Short mmCIF file of C-alpha atoms in Angstrom, two decimals:
data_model
loop_
_atom_site.label_atom_id
_atom_site.label_comp_id
_atom_site.label_asym_id
_atom_site.label_seq_id
_atom_site.Cartn_x
_atom_site.Cartn_y
_atom_site.Cartn_z
CA MET X 1 -48.87 6.82 4.57
CA THR X 2 -47.99 10.08 6.33
CA ASN X 3 -48.43 8.43 9.73
CA SER X 4 -46.10 5.58 8.70
CA LYS X 5 -43.40 8.03 7.61
CA SER X 6 -43.80 9.99 10.82
CA LEU X 7 -43.54 6.81 12.90
CA LEU X 8 -40.44 5.69 11.01
CA SER X 9 -38.82 9.10 11.44
CA THR X 10 -39.55 9.03 15.18
CA LEU X 11 -38.14 5.52 15.47
CA VAL X 12 -34.94 6.46 13.63
CA SER X 13 -34.50 9.53 15.84
CA LYS X 14 -35.02 7.42 18.96
CA VAL X 15 -32.44 4.85 17.81
CA LYS X 16 -29.93 7.63 17.06
CA TYR X 17 -30.56 9.14 20.50
CA LEU X 18 -30.08 5.81 22.29
CA ASN X 19 -26.94 5.10 20.27
CA THR X 20 -25.51 8.49 21.21
CA LYS X 21 -26.28 7.84 24.89
CA TYR X 22 -24.68 4.39 24.65
CA GLU X 23 -21.53 5.80 23.05
CA SER X 24 -21.31 8.51 25.73
CA PHE X 25 -21.60 5.82 28.40
CA LEU X 26 -18.83 3.77 26.80
CA GLU X 27 -16.58 6.82 26.44
CA ARG X 28 -16.98 7.71 30.13
CA THR X 29 -16.86 4.20 31.60
CA PHE X 30 -14.62 2.21 29.22
CA PRO X 31 -12.45 4.75 27.34
CA ASN X 32 -10.07 2.14 25.91
CA PHE X 33 -12.89 -0.04 24.63
CA TYR X 34 -14.70 3.05 23.28
CA GLN X 35 -11.65 3.96 21.21
CA LEU X 36 -11.65 0.49 19.63
CA TYR X 37 -15.42 0.59 19.17
CA SER X 38 -15.47 4.04 17.52
CA THR X 39 -12.52 3.12 15.28
CA PHE X 40 -14.32 -0.04 14.18
CA ILE X 41 -17.59 1.81 13.44
CA LYS X 42 -15.81 4.56 11.49
CA GLY X 43 -13.79 1.90 9.69
CA PHE X 44 -16.93 0.13 8.51
CA ARG X 45 -18.41 3.40 7.25
CA VAL X 46 -15.25 4.29 5.34
CA PHE X 47 -14.96 0.76 3.96
CA PHE X 48 -18.55 0.66 2.67
CA SER X 49 -18.08 4.11 1.17
CA GLU X 50 -14.94 2.76 -0.54
CA VAL X 51 -16.88 -0.26 -1.86
CA LYS X 52 -19.48 2.07 -3.42
CA GLU X 53 -16.74 4.15 -5.04
CA ILE X 54 -14.95 1.06 -6.42
CA ARG X 55 -18.26 -0.19 -7.80
CA ARG X 56 -18.82 3.17 -9.52
CA ILE X 57 -15.32 3.07 -11.06
CA LYS X 58 -15.78 -0.51 -12.26
CA MET X 59 -19.17 0.24 -13.79
CA ASN X 60 -17.76 3.30 -15.54
CA MET X 61 -14.86 1.22 -16.90
CA ALA X 62 -17.26 -1.41 -18.24
CA HIS X 63 -19.70 1.14 -19.68
CA LYS X 64 -17.02 3.21 -21.46
CA ASN X 65 -14.67 0.28 -22.18
CA ILE X 66 -11.87 1.91 -20.19
CA LYS X 67 -8.76 -0.06 -19.24
CA PHE X 68 -6.83 0.28 -15.97
CA ASN X 69 -3.99 2.24 -17.59
CA GLN X 70 -6.51 4.78 -18.97
CA LEU X 71 -7.90 5.74 -15.57
CA PRO X 72 -6.97 9.00 -13.84
CA TYR X 73 -4.44 8.68 -11.04
CA ARG X 74 -6.79 8.76 -8.05
CA GLU X 75 -9.11 6.08 -9.45
CA MET X 76 -6.14 3.92 -10.46
CA GLU X 77 -4.64 4.20 -6.97
CA ARG X 78 -7.99 3.41 -5.35
CA LEU X 79 -8.34 0.20 -7.33
CA ARG X 80 -4.76 -0.82 -6.49
CA GLN X 81 -5.24 -0.22 -2.76
CA PHE X 82 -8.68 -1.85 -2.66
CA ARG X 83 -7.30 -5.05 -4.22
CA ARG X 84 -4.61 -5.21 -1.53
CA ASP X 85 -7.19 -4.59 1.21
CA VAL X 86 -9.44 -7.35 -0.08
CA MET X 87 -6.55 -9.81 -0.34
CA LYS X 88 -5.78 -9.11 3.32
CA VAL X 89 -9.29 -9.93 4.59
CA ILE X 90 -9.90 -13.06 2.45
CA PRO X 91 -8.12 -15.39 4.96
CA ILE X 92 -10.22 -13.90 7.80
CA GLY X 93 -13.40 -14.46 5.79
CA ILE X 94 -12.49 -18.09 5.15
CA LEU X 95 -11.53 -18.65 8.78
CA SER X 96 -14.87 -17.28 10.04
CA LEU X 97 -16.99 -19.66 7.89
CA PRO X 98 -17.10 -22.68 10.27
CA PRO X 99 -19.69 -22.45 13.09
CA PHE X 100 -18.55 -20.46 16.15
CA PHE X 101 -15.21 -19.66 14.53
CA ASN X 102 -16.29 -16.03 14.14
CA TYR X 103 -15.71 -15.59 17.90
CA LEU X 104 -12.15 -16.81 17.47
CA VAL X 105 -11.71 -14.41 14.56
CA PHE X 106 -12.73 -11.43 16.72
CA VAL X 107 -10.18 -12.43 19.34
CA LEU X 108 -7.46 -12.79 16.70
CA MET X 109 -8.36 -9.41 15.18
CA TYR X 110 -8.08 -7.81 18.61
CA LEU X 111 -4.71 -9.46 19.33
CA PHE X 112 -3.19 -9.02 15.85
CA PRO X 113 -4.71 -5.85 14.31
CA ARG X 114 -1.69 -5.12 12.09
CA GLN X 115 -1.74 -8.53 10.44
CA LEU X 116 -5.51 -9.08 10.22
CA LEU X 117 -7.26 -5.71 10.03
CA MET X 118 -7.44 -3.40 7.04
CA ARG X 119 -6.09 0.15 7.36
CA HIS X 120 -9.69 1.44 7.78
CA PHE X 121 -9.84 -0.19 11.22
CA TRP X 122 -6.53 1.15 12.57
CA THR X 123 -6.45 4.03 15.04
CA MET X 124 -4.27 7.04 14.17
CA LYS X 125 -1.67 5.80 16.66
CA GLN X 126 -1.77 2.33 15.15
CA GLN X 127 -1.37 3.70 11.63
CA ALA X 128 1.90 5.44 12.51
CA GLU X 129 3.11 2.43 14.52
CA PHE X 130 2.19 -0.21 11.94
CA LEU X 131 3.55 1.71 8.96
CA GLY X 132 6.80 2.16 10.88
CA THR X 133 6.90 -1.58 11.60
CA TYR X 134 6.31 -2.47 7.95
CA HIS X 135 9.00 -0.08 6.81
CA ASN X 136 11.50 -1.55 9.28
CA MET X 137 10.69 -4.99 7.88
CA ARG X 138 11.41 -3.97 4.30
CA LYS X 139 14.43 -1.89 5.37
CA LYS X 140 16.11 -5.15 6.38
CA ALA X 141 15.81 -6.29 2.76
CA TYR X 142 17.44 -3.14 1.36
CA ALA X 143 20.96 -4.19 2.41
CA GLU X 144 20.45 -7.60 0.79
CA VAL X 145 19.28 -5.98 -2.45
CA VAL X 146 22.25 -3.59 -2.59
CA ASP X 147 24.71 -6.39 -1.75
CA GLY X 148 23.22 -8.44 -4.58
CA LEU X 149 23.67 -5.55 -7.01
CA LYS X 150 27.25 -5.11 -5.84
CA ASN X 151 28.08 -8.79 -6.41
CA LEU X 152 26.53 -8.77 -9.88
CA SER X 153 28.35 -5.54 -10.75
CA ASN X 154 31.70 -7.29 -10.34
CA VAL X 155 30.95 -9.51 -13.36
CA LEU X 156 30.14 -6.64 -15.74
CA SER X 157 32.41 -6.65 -18.77
CA ASP X 158 32.19 -2.89 -19.36
CA PRO X 159 34.69 -1.28 -16.92
CA GLU X 160 32.92 2.10 -16.98
CA LEU X 161 29.50 0.63 -16.14
CA ARG X 162 31.08 -1.63 -13.53
CA LYS X 163 32.69 1.38 -11.83
CA GLN X 164 29.42 3.35 -11.98
CA MET X 165 27.42 0.54 -10.38
CA LEU X 166 30.00 -0.12 -7.65
CA ASP X 167 30.15 3.60 -6.85
CA LEU X 168 26.34 3.68 -6.62
CA CYS X 169 26.27 0.69 -4.26
CA LYS X 170 28.97 2.27 -2.10
CA LYS X 171 27.07 5.55 -1.97
CA VAL X 172 23.86 3.82 -0.87
CA HIS X 173 25.72 1.78 1.78
CA GLU X 174 27.11 5.02 3.18
CA GLY X 175 23.59 6.45 3.46
CA CYS X 176 23.83 8.91 0.56
CA HIS X 177 21.08 9.43 -1.99
CA PRO X 178 22.18 8.82 -5.62
CA ASP X 179 21.61 11.56 -8.17
CA ILE X 180 19.00 11.01 -10.88
CA ALA X 181 21.70 11.38 -13.55
CA GLU X 182 23.74 8.58 -11.94
CA LEU X 183 20.74 6.25 -11.93
CA LYS X 184 19.80 7.05 -15.52
CA ALA X 185 23.36 6.27 -16.62
CA VAL X 186 22.99 2.62 -15.59
CA LYS X 187 19.30 2.00 -16.35
CA THR X 188 20.05 -0.13 -19.44
CA LEU X 189 21.66 -2.76 -17.19
CA PHE X 190 18.25 -3.57 -15.68
CA VAL X 191 16.62 -4.49 -18.99
CA ASP X 192 18.39 -7.79 -19.48
CA HIS X 193 21.53 -9.48 -18.14
CA PRO X 194 22.61 -9.21 -15.39
CA PHE X 195 19.99 -7.15 -13.48
CA GLY X 196 16.77 -8.02 -15.34
CA ILE X 197 14.11 -9.75 -13.24
CA GLN X 198 14.31 -12.92 -15.31
CA GLN X 199 18.09 -13.08 -14.80
CA LEU X 200 18.17 -12.48 -11.03
CA LYS X 201 18.64 -15.37 -8.61
CA ALA X 202 15.61 -16.51 -6.62
CA GLN X 203 17.04 -15.09 -3.38
CA GLN X 204 17.41 -11.66 -4.97
CA VAL X 205 13.85 -11.77 -6.30
CA LYS X 206 12.62 -12.66 -2.80
CA ALA X 207 14.48 -9.68 -1.33
CA LEU X 208 12.93 -7.34 -3.90
CA SER X 209 9.50 -8.80 -3.12
CA ARG X 210 9.95 -8.00 0.58
CA VAL X 211 10.86 -4.42 -0.31
CA LEU X 212 7.54 -4.06 -2.17
CA PHE X 213 5.48 -5.87 0.52
CA LEU X 214 4.94 -8.91 -1.69
CA THR X 215 5.12 -12.35 -0.13
CA PRO X 216 8.44 -14.07 -0.90
CA HIS X 217 6.96 -17.50 -0.09
CA LEU X 218 6.02 -18.49 -3.64
CA PRO X 219 7.64 -20.56 -6.41
CA SER X 220 10.35 -18.66 -8.29
CA LEU X 221 8.35 -18.43 -11.54
CA LEU X 222 5.31 -16.97 -9.78
CA LEU X 223 7.51 -14.62 -7.74
CA ARG X 224 9.04 -13.15 -10.90
CA TYR X 225 5.65 -12.76 -12.58
CA ARG X 226 4.11 -11.08 -9.53
CA LEU X 227 7.08 -8.76 -9.05
CA GLN X 228 7.06 -7.78 -12.71
CA SER X 229 3.30 -7.13 -12.65
CA HIS X 230 3.62 -5.01 -9.51
CA LEU X 231 6.43 -2.93 -10.98
CA LEU X 232 4.44 -2.36 -14.17
CA GLU X 233 1.45 -1.26 -12.11
CA LEU X 234 3.64 1.23 -10.22
CA HIS X 235 4.95 2.55 -13.53
CA LEU X 236 1.39 3.06 -14.80
CA LEU X 237 0.57 4.92 -11.58
CA ASP X 238 3.65 7.09 -12.13
CA GLN X 239 2.48 8.00 -15.62
CA ALA X 240 -1.01 8.88 -14.36
CA MET X 241 0.52 10.95 -11.54
CA LEU X 242 2.68 12.83 -14.03
CA GLN X 243 -0.44 13.76 -15.99
CA LEU X 244 -2.15 14.99 -12.83
CA GLY X 245 0.91 16.69 -11.35
CA VAL X 246 2.40 16.22 -7.88
CA LYS X 247 1.32 19.76 -6.94
CA GLU X 248 -2.32 18.64 -7.29
CA LEU X 249 -1.92 15.86 -4.70
CA THR X 250 -2.91 16.38 -1.08
CA ASP X 251 -0.27 15.98 1.63
CA GLU X 252 -1.82 12.63 2.58
CA GLU X 253 -1.76 11.40 -1.03
CA VAL X 254 1.90 12.40 -1.34
CA ALA X 255 2.79 10.54 1.87
CA VAL X 256 1.00 7.38 0.67
CA ALA X 257 2.61 7.57 -2.79
CA CYS X 258 6.09 7.90 -1.27
CA TYR X 259 5.49 5.08 1.20
CA ILE X 260 4.42 2.49 -1.37
CA ARG X 261 7.49 3.40 -3.45
CA GLY X 262 9.88 2.65 -0.58
CA LEU X 263 10.24 5.89 1.41
CA ASP X 264 9.52 6.12 5.14
CA SER X 265 7.19 9.09 4.68
CA VAL X 266 5.74 8.69 8.20
CA HIS X 267 8.82 10.39 9.66
CA LEU X 268 9.42 12.99 6.93
CA ASN X 269 7.82 16.39 6.42
CA THR X 270 5.60 17.10 3.44
CA MET X 271 8.17 19.25 1.60
CA ALA X 272 10.78 16.47 1.74
CA CYS X 273 8.20 13.94 0.51
CA ARG X 274 7.18 16.14 -2.44
CA LEU X 275 10.82 16.68 -3.40
CA TRP X 276 11.53 12.94 -3.27
CA LEU X 277 8.39 12.09 -5.26
CA ASN X 278 9.32 14.57 -8.00
CA GLN X 279 12.77 12.98 -8.22
CA TRP X 280 11.20 9.52 -8.42
CA LEU X 281 8.93 10.62 -11.26
CA ALA X 282 11.87 12.22 -13.09
CA LEU X 283 13.55 8.80 -13.13
CA SER X 284 10.36 6.84 -13.81
CA SER X 285 9.44 9.02 -16.80
CA SER X 286 12.71 8.04 -18.48
CA LEU X 287 11.92 4.33 -18.26
CA LYS X 288 9.90 2.17 -20.62
CA GLY X 289 6.64 0.61 -19.49
CA LYS X 290 7.98 -2.91 -19.78
CA THR X 291 9.98 -4.10 -16.79
CA GLY X 292 12.59 -6.86 -16.57
#
């Protein structure tokens, strides 16, 4: 038994040594390929570690009968992000099922890493580049959303609310950030007519979906349901974050939280991100958990 353990230990050490030599060879001879290779290996390790953590959270929820909205912020955010990651790789998994198609999948993953690879398999340079690309894509929808709000504001019967909404739209168009008090003053308009999700036109719902990185290519009924569910999930995350406190978040967690809520945190410093996130939570805490 001792000899078997000793042999296994020697074998493992030998494999590790050969792997180290192989990686050194790749780094010296094919630096570009080595970068992709090392990123892929690290990505797999992080992903499997994430799978273990998600499994632990799920088992704990089942054992203690805990619901999603009862989880602490970090576990809630992990589940949210993991679901999005899994949804991204499902098409790749299906595509690789037919014989020999896995080779095609590898080529596609190499050519289109932003569209087909999870964040775990992006290099640091790719992360900054891809997040910037995604933000530019949703930024194009911002103008459409604000224009839609402006058009709907013109039909408001209350002159004071109409003026407040038109002033807000003008301020945003000019690149100014609205005050929290200004936003709170018009929040009741978004509960029902004319700005509630169920009352918005399909084109406006599609624009809002693009802002939140949700596919707009779905039937109107499903689009509204998905958008409403996503907004409710964000609100639950806000409540959990309030309990934890923004000051307890790492700089990376703050950047991620700001980004998924619509801010281009890639090009902002940490202090600006923390200030913005605190303002977001100040508004979110004044809203009810039911959207639309």
